Amino acid sequence: MAENIFVKGQKLAATALSLLRKQVKAPGLFTFKFGIADFKGAEGDVVNIKRPAVLVAREKPWRGDDAIVVDRLANSKIQVKLNRHIYSAVALSPEEETLDEINYVRDVQAPQVQAVLDFFENIVVGALRVAAFVFGVTFNVDSTNPVEKDARKVAVRARKLAQKAHWPLTGRYWLVGADVSEAIATHDKLLEVDAAGLPEALREGVVGRLGGWTIVELDALGDTESYFVHETAIGIATVAPAVPNGVAKGGGVAAGQGLAVTQLWDYDSDHLKDRSIVHAFAGATAVLDPEQAPDGSIVRDENDEVVLKFQRAIKVTFGAGGSEKPTYTLTITGAPTGGTFTITIDGETTDPIAYNASNADIAKELNELDGVSGATVTGGTFPGNAKTITLAERATVAAAGSFTGGTSPAITAA
């Protein structure tokens, strides 16, 4: 009897195995989105968004004859840049197209679109990571400080900072990585959330509601990464590139999360392969706001430009938080008679400050640093007295001096 020389081929199940991959949520969270109509003809691929003027009302003494204060309109703008080109390219050989069971939409186009969308989320989250935050809070479950160890008290602290920055009451989120989510999930004050009114992409990631914040776990965040944000904190740019005349076919594809992509299909005759390319133009920028002085007036720099700072998000330091503190004592020793000093906050250094500068002058230099706002300085006259620096958030502070006179003069921040 002859042997059976036929080998059974592999059979594919009708239902494909689902992949374990992260859920993309961040692009759907933020509501400031800009597209092709905004960027066509824009110089430098930048959209300039003019901000409404901010004014402060003043009061004239009753029956007084004092001159009134005439304010100037504080015109300012922010820029949203289209500066990233994302793509996924796949080549299919004649053998693959002829002999393999390939469903183009399922096996090629859908994974390509998903890959581009994943990359887009990293761009959005990346805009948060590199932002110069004005506000920050610490969440450390092992802290002896009751405000830092209790998630609800951390949320309440963040709510106070949000009120200070005049955030709208709606559209507030606490974005958390896996470790932060775990630390919050067992809190006895955590409330369930009706996710019906939330963006669809966020609903599955909602942890609950605490201290006035809707808590959302994002796969794109690191395990200990966390931010309080308003939905307008990041401006998102996305444009589907035009279809070139030289391709066989192509067109727009709705990727979801507000991302527009273009799919191209052409033939590489040198290698006898069909090529599928999905690509998009994208960008993400932190939305800045004018800094306001305690009396409500707009702060300007030495060039008379409006000072803009990132106030629509709050960075959370999860864990011990290193050496950050909210207050520091500034001390000059050695009785210098001249010279200058500088102060460095989280890596940002002031211009040289006179050895005998006033509290107001020192505070002015501190508040001109990126990521610093609302810093105050109190204490007696320098250099003979110590001064106290109080920050709106925990930070690392250092000082360095270049003094003249005295005996081995130096400055410390502790």
XYZ file of C-alpha atoms in Angstrom:
414
model
C 0.000 0.000 0.000
C 1.474 3.362 -1.008
C 2.367 5.889 1.706
C 0.265 8.991 2.042
C 2.670 11.689 0.843
C 0.319 14.600 1.448
C 1.093 16.880 4.426
C -1.811 18.616 6.092
C -1.643 22.433 5.871
C -2.109 24.746 8.837
C -5.690 25.762 9.444
C -6.462 29.221 10.796
C -9.268 29.533 13.312
C -12.154 31.696 12.202
C -11.714 33.952 15.267
C -8.318 35.583 15.579
C -6.660 35.747 18.995
C -6.942 39.216 20.480
C -3.689 41.024 21.140
C -2.701 42.374 24.541
C -1.946 46.006 23.886
C -2.442 49.305 25.607
C -5.627 51.295 25.211
C -5.054 54.703 23.688
C -6.827 57.367 25.756
C -4.794 60.579 26.038
C -5.578 62.105 22.591
C -9.309 61.796 23.300
C -8.976 63.548 26.659
C -7.783 66.960 25.491
C -10.247 69.171 23.654
C -8.055 71.776 21.919
C -7.525 70.196 18.480
C -6.282 71.864 15.304
C -6.362 70.486 11.756
C -5.624 71.157 8.121
C -7.729 74.328 7.929
C -5.661 75.878 10.722
C -2.243 74.992 9.302
C -2.627 75.643 5.567
C -0.397 78.595 4.707
C 0.821 78.968 8.304
C 4.396 80.241 8.524
C 6.737 77.741 10.150
C 3.927 75.158 10.409
C 2.732 76.985 13.534
C -0.749 78.122 14.508
C -0.717 81.229 16.689
C -3.691 81.381 19.023
C -4.466 84.861 20.275
C -5.458 84.940 23.908
C -8.278 87.174 25.184
C -7.064 90.250 27.054
C -7.068 90.056 30.853
C -7.722 93.189 32.899
C -8.085 93.937 36.593
C -10.669 96.355 37.981
C -9.407 98.999 40.415
C -11.051 101.245 42.981
C -10.760 105.024 43.222
C -10.863 106.483 46.747
C -14.318 107.807 47.584
C -14.445 111.580 47.045
C -10.698 111.423 46.483
C -8.701 113.264 43.879
C -6.096 110.561 43.205
C -5.024 109.943 39.628
C -6.452 106.751 38.159
C -4.249 103.854 37.015
C -4.509 103.279 33.261
C -3.769 99.665 32.335
C -2.612 98.379 28.953
C -4.273 95.509 27.159
C -2.189 92.407 27.788
C -2.120 90.884 24.307
C -0.498 87.448 24.189
C -0.582 84.284 22.143
C 0.420 80.644 22.307
C 1.793 78.538 19.478
C 0.713 75.044 18.485
C 3.325 73.391 16.292
C 2.825 70.733 13.641
C 6.301 69.177 13.780
C 6.071 65.357 13.887
C 5.676 62.997 10.916
C 4.434 59.566 12.055
C 4.298 56.589 9.712
C 4.055 52.822 9.415
C 5.246 51.156 6.198
C 4.722 47.509 5.214
C 5.846 45.627 2.075
C 4.058 42.513 0.751
C 5.872 40.087 -1.547
C 4.170 38.326 -4.488
C 4.448 35.062 -2.561
C 2.668 36.508 0.472
C -0.136 38.009 -1.593
C -0.562 34.873 -3.743
C -0.136 32.036 -1.275
C -0.822 33.409 2.218
C -4.219 34.067 3.692
C -3.990 37.862 4.001
C -6.978 40.044 4.694
C -5.661 43.513 3.855
C -7.856 45.568 6.193
C -7.514 43.164 9.132
C -3.893 42.087 8.754
C -2.226 45.200 7.329
C -4.180 48.426 7.501
C -5.692 48.039 10.996
C -2.338 47.243 12.712
C -0.694 50.140 10.873
C -3.350 52.620 11.987
C -3.101 51.322 15.560
C 0.684 51.735 15.534
C 0.392 55.361 14.368
C -2.267 56.041 17.016
C -0.019 54.572 19.731
C 2.788 56.883 18.643
C 0.404 59.847 18.635
C -0.506 59.175 22.271
C 3.187 59.232 23.188
C 3.474 62.675 21.583
C 0.534 63.974 23.657
C 1.855 62.514 26.930
C 5.339 63.728 26.005
C 4.066 67.321 25.912
C 3.102 66.914 29.579
C 6.438 65.365 30.539
C 8.559 68.215 29.158
C 6.312 71.060 30.356
C 7.594 73.606 32.898
C 5.008 73.140 35.640
C 4.094 76.001 37.932
C 2.255 73.782 40.403
C 3.178 70.491 42.003
C 2.032 68.213 44.824
C 3.525 65.154 46.544
C 1.669 61.872 47.076
C 3.634 59.549 49.360
C 1.742 56.811 51.191
C 4.714 56.321 53.542
C 5.025 59.988 54.509
C 4.537 61.224 58.065
C 2.837 64.300 56.594
C -0.942 63.615 56.656
C -1.522 65.797 53.589
C 1.007 63.866 51.498
C 0.023 60.327 52.485
C -3.752 60.573 51.996
C -4.897 60.487 48.350
C -8.019 62.523 49.094
C -6.022 65.259 50.829
C -3.614 65.327 47.893
C -6.609 65.758 45.580
C -8.006 68.560 47.749
C -4.609 70.296 47.710
C -4.567 70.041 43.915
C -8.125 71.390 43.770
C -6.988 74.451 45.717
C -4.172 75.046 43.224
C -6.620 74.607 40.326
C -8.940 77.195 41.866
C -5.994 79.552 42.274
C -5.327 79.190 38.544
C -9.055 79.709 37.746
C -9.688 76.311 36.141
C -13.304 75.674 35.087
C -15.058 73.220 37.404
C -15.706 70.765 34.575
C -13.106 68.841 32.578
C -10.793 68.114 35.539
C -8.906 64.801 35.580
C -6.313 63.076 37.721
C -4.215 60.996 35.290
C -2.360 58.131 36.944
C 0.051 55.306 36.158
C -0.409 51.763 37.483
C 1.302 52.213 40.876
C -0.494 55.473 41.621
C -3.795 53.898 40.580
C -3.213 51.014 42.991
C -2.484 53.426 45.852
C -5.755 55.279 45.230
C -8.038 52.329 44.447
C -8.463 51.205 48.073
C -9.275 54.662 49.477
C -12.507 54.535 51.449
C -13.681 57.876 50.015
C -13.282 56.817 46.381
C -16.573 57.275 44.549
C -17.894 55.438 41.526
C -18.270 57.510 38.390
C -21.018 57.530 35.801
C -18.784 57.393 32.724
C -21.628 58.109 30.290
C -20.640 61.765 29.890
C -16.909 61.115 29.470
C -15.044 60.784 26.167
C -15.557 57.214 24.972
C -11.846 56.377 25.036
C -11.581 57.216 28.747
C -14.506 55.208 30.070
C -12.714 51.901 30.548
C -9.806 53.588 32.313
C -11.812 55.411 34.983
C -10.712 54.459 38.496
C -13.288 56.595 40.306
C -13.771 60.090 41.660
C -11.970 61.604 44.629
C -11.733 65.135 45.989
C -13.477 66.616 42.957
C -11.329 64.820 40.331
C -12.205 62.071 37.874
C -9.301 59.620 38.086
C -8.203 57.962 34.823
C -5.489 55.329 34.491
C -3.406 55.771 31.326
C -1.298 52.958 29.889
C 0.979 55.555 28.291
C 2.098 56.844 31.700
C 4.926 55.290 33.667
C 3.896 53.295 36.752
C 4.673 56.166 39.157
C 3.775 58.998 36.790
C 0.792 61.196 37.594
C -0.741 64.578 36.706
C -3.800 66.614 37.571
C -4.954 68.219 34.304
C -7.688 70.288 32.773
C -8.996 69.090 29.430
C -7.568 72.242 27.782
C -4.025 71.749 29.129
C -2.613 70.416 25.836
C -3.217 71.720 22.330
C -3.176 68.911 19.752
C -2.317 69.288 16.063
C -3.189 66.580 13.538
C -3.269 66.661 9.748
C -3.758 63.864 7.194
C -1.089 64.378 4.484
C -2.213 64.860 0.891
C -2.235 61.800 -1.376
C 0.688 62.131 -3.862
C -0.116 61.899 -7.549
C 2.442 59.127 -8.032
C 0.784 56.468 -5.874
C -1.611 53.873 -7.220
C -4.307 54.729 -4.720
C -4.758 56.286 -1.317
C -7.038 58.289 0.887
C -7.952 59.379 4.387
C -8.554 56.904 7.196
C -10.323 57.724 10.465
C -7.940 56.472 13.151
C -10.035 57.625 16.076
C -9.080 59.878 19.020
C -9.204 62.887 16.695
C -6.265 61.645 14.587
C -6.529 61.949 10.811
C -4.215 59.667 8.787
C -3.553 58.999 5.110
C -3.172 55.491 3.682
C -1.093 55.030 0.525
C -0.798 51.959 -1.697
C 1.846 51.674 -4.418
C 4.173 49.189 -6.135
C 7.931 48.862 -5.747
C 8.987 47.488 -9.138
C 12.648 47.132 -8.094
C 11.693 44.517 -5.479
C 8.371 43.323 -6.954
C 6.466 44.268 -3.812
C 3.287 46.092 -2.983
C 3.726 48.729 -0.264
C 1.204 49.997 2.249
C 2.023 53.231 4.096
C -0.099 54.901 6.765
C 1.158 58.301 7.933
C 0.109 61.529 9.621
C 1.420 64.941 10.669
C 1.033 65.664 14.368
C 2.129 67.844 17.267
C 1.212 68.658 20.857
C 1.914 71.771 22.913
C 1.277 72.782 26.528
C -1.264 75.636 26.692
C 0.208 78.596 28.592
C -1.551 81.407 30.456
C -0.471 84.913 31.501
C 0.959 85.116 34.997
C -0.970 87.464 37.274
C 0.422 89.443 40.218
C -1.395 89.289 43.594
C -3.442 92.378 42.639
C -4.628 90.635 39.444
C -2.495 92.643 37.020
C -0.525 90.881 34.294
C 3.185 90.243 34.916
C 5.622 91.417 32.228
C 9.310 90.593 31.778
C 12.230 92.989 31.305
C 11.361 93.226 27.584
C 7.800 94.258 28.446
C 6.432 90.953 27.119
C 3.600 89.168 28.917
C 4.965 86.312 31.040
C 3.244 83.040 30.059
C 3.377 79.930 32.267
C 1.904 76.421 32.290
C -0.888 76.584 34.859
C -3.437 74.108 33.423
C -1.817 70.998 34.909
C -0.262 69.986 38.232
C 2.632 67.549 38.447
C 2.426 64.829 41.100
C 5.607 63.544 42.736
C 4.731 59.996 43.784
C 6.765 58.437 46.578
C 9.377 60.017 48.807
C 9.953 62.840 46.354
C 13.680 63.154 47.024
C 14.822 66.393 48.646
C 12.020 68.659 47.442
C 10.552 71.099 49.974
C 8.058 74.005 49.776
C 10.131 76.411 51.944
C 13.840 77.221 52.168
C 15.968 79.466 54.387
C 18.462 81.621 52.490
C 21.511 82.662 54.542
C 24.583 84.717 53.645
C 27.646 84.307 55.856
C 30.980 86.155 55.936
C 29.532 89.696 55.794
C 30.194 90.527 52.120
C 30.149 94.188 51.054
C 29.407 93.622 47.389
C 28.840 91.077 44.630
C 25.901 88.923 43.552
C 24.272 85.524 44.041
C 22.018 83.221 42.032
C 19.239 80.837 43.056
C 18.483 77.602 41.180
C 15.034 75.998 41.400
C 14.616 72.550 39.824
C 17.533 73.226 37.479
C 16.452 76.742 36.414
C 18.841 79.516 37.539
C 18.072 83.196 38.097
C 20.015 86.113 36.720
C 22.634 87.478 39.173
C 20.975 89.139 42.177
C 22.628 91.930 44.201
C 24.061 90.811 47.556
C 21.761 93.283 49.373
C 18.644 92.786 47.190
C 15.214 93.396 48.693
C 12.627 90.684 49.229
C 10.627 92.009 46.270
C 13.649 91.962 43.946
C 14.538 88.381 44.882
C 10.928 87.226 44.465
C 10.772 88.913 41.062
C 13.819 86.986 39.849
C 12.423 83.693 41.192
C 9.056 84.131 39.510
C 10.696 84.804 36.155
C 12.018 81.224 36.100
C 10.236 78.624 33.986
C 7.976 76.537 36.189
C 7.907 79.005 39.087
C 4.975 81.212 40.011
C 3.722 82.698 43.262
C 7.077 82.409 45.077
C 7.410 84.804 48.022
C 10.412 86.011 50.020
C 10.297 87.248 53.612
C 12.906 88.195 56.208
C 15.229 91.006 57.231
C 17.731 92.959 55.183
C 20.453 91.026 53.370
C 23.203 90.134 53.999
C 22.907 90.395 57.754
C 19.616 88.485 58.123
C 18.216 85.198 56.869
C 15.375 85.137 54.342
C 12.646 82.554 53.790
C 11.640 81.467 50.289
C 8.118 80.012 50.091
C 7.102 78.192 46.893
C 3.701 77.212 45.549
C 4.957 73.605 45.228
C 7.745 71.379 46.487
C 11.022 71.841 44.631
C 14.786 71.555 44.968
C 16.514 74.889 45.627
C 20.213 75.744 45.648
C 22.152 79.020 45.844
C 25.605 80.153 44.723
C 27.424 83.414 45.441
C 30.047 85.611 43.805
C 30.718 88.065 46.621
C 33.356 90.703 47.382
C 34.610 91.923 50.741
C 33.962 90.275 54.074
C 35.563 87.055 55.293
C 35.037 83.992 53.075
C 31.466 85.018 52.212
C 29.048 82.315 51.046
C 25.325 81.687 50.619
C 23.293 78.594 51.443
C 19.702 77.464 50.820
C 18.481 74.885 53.344
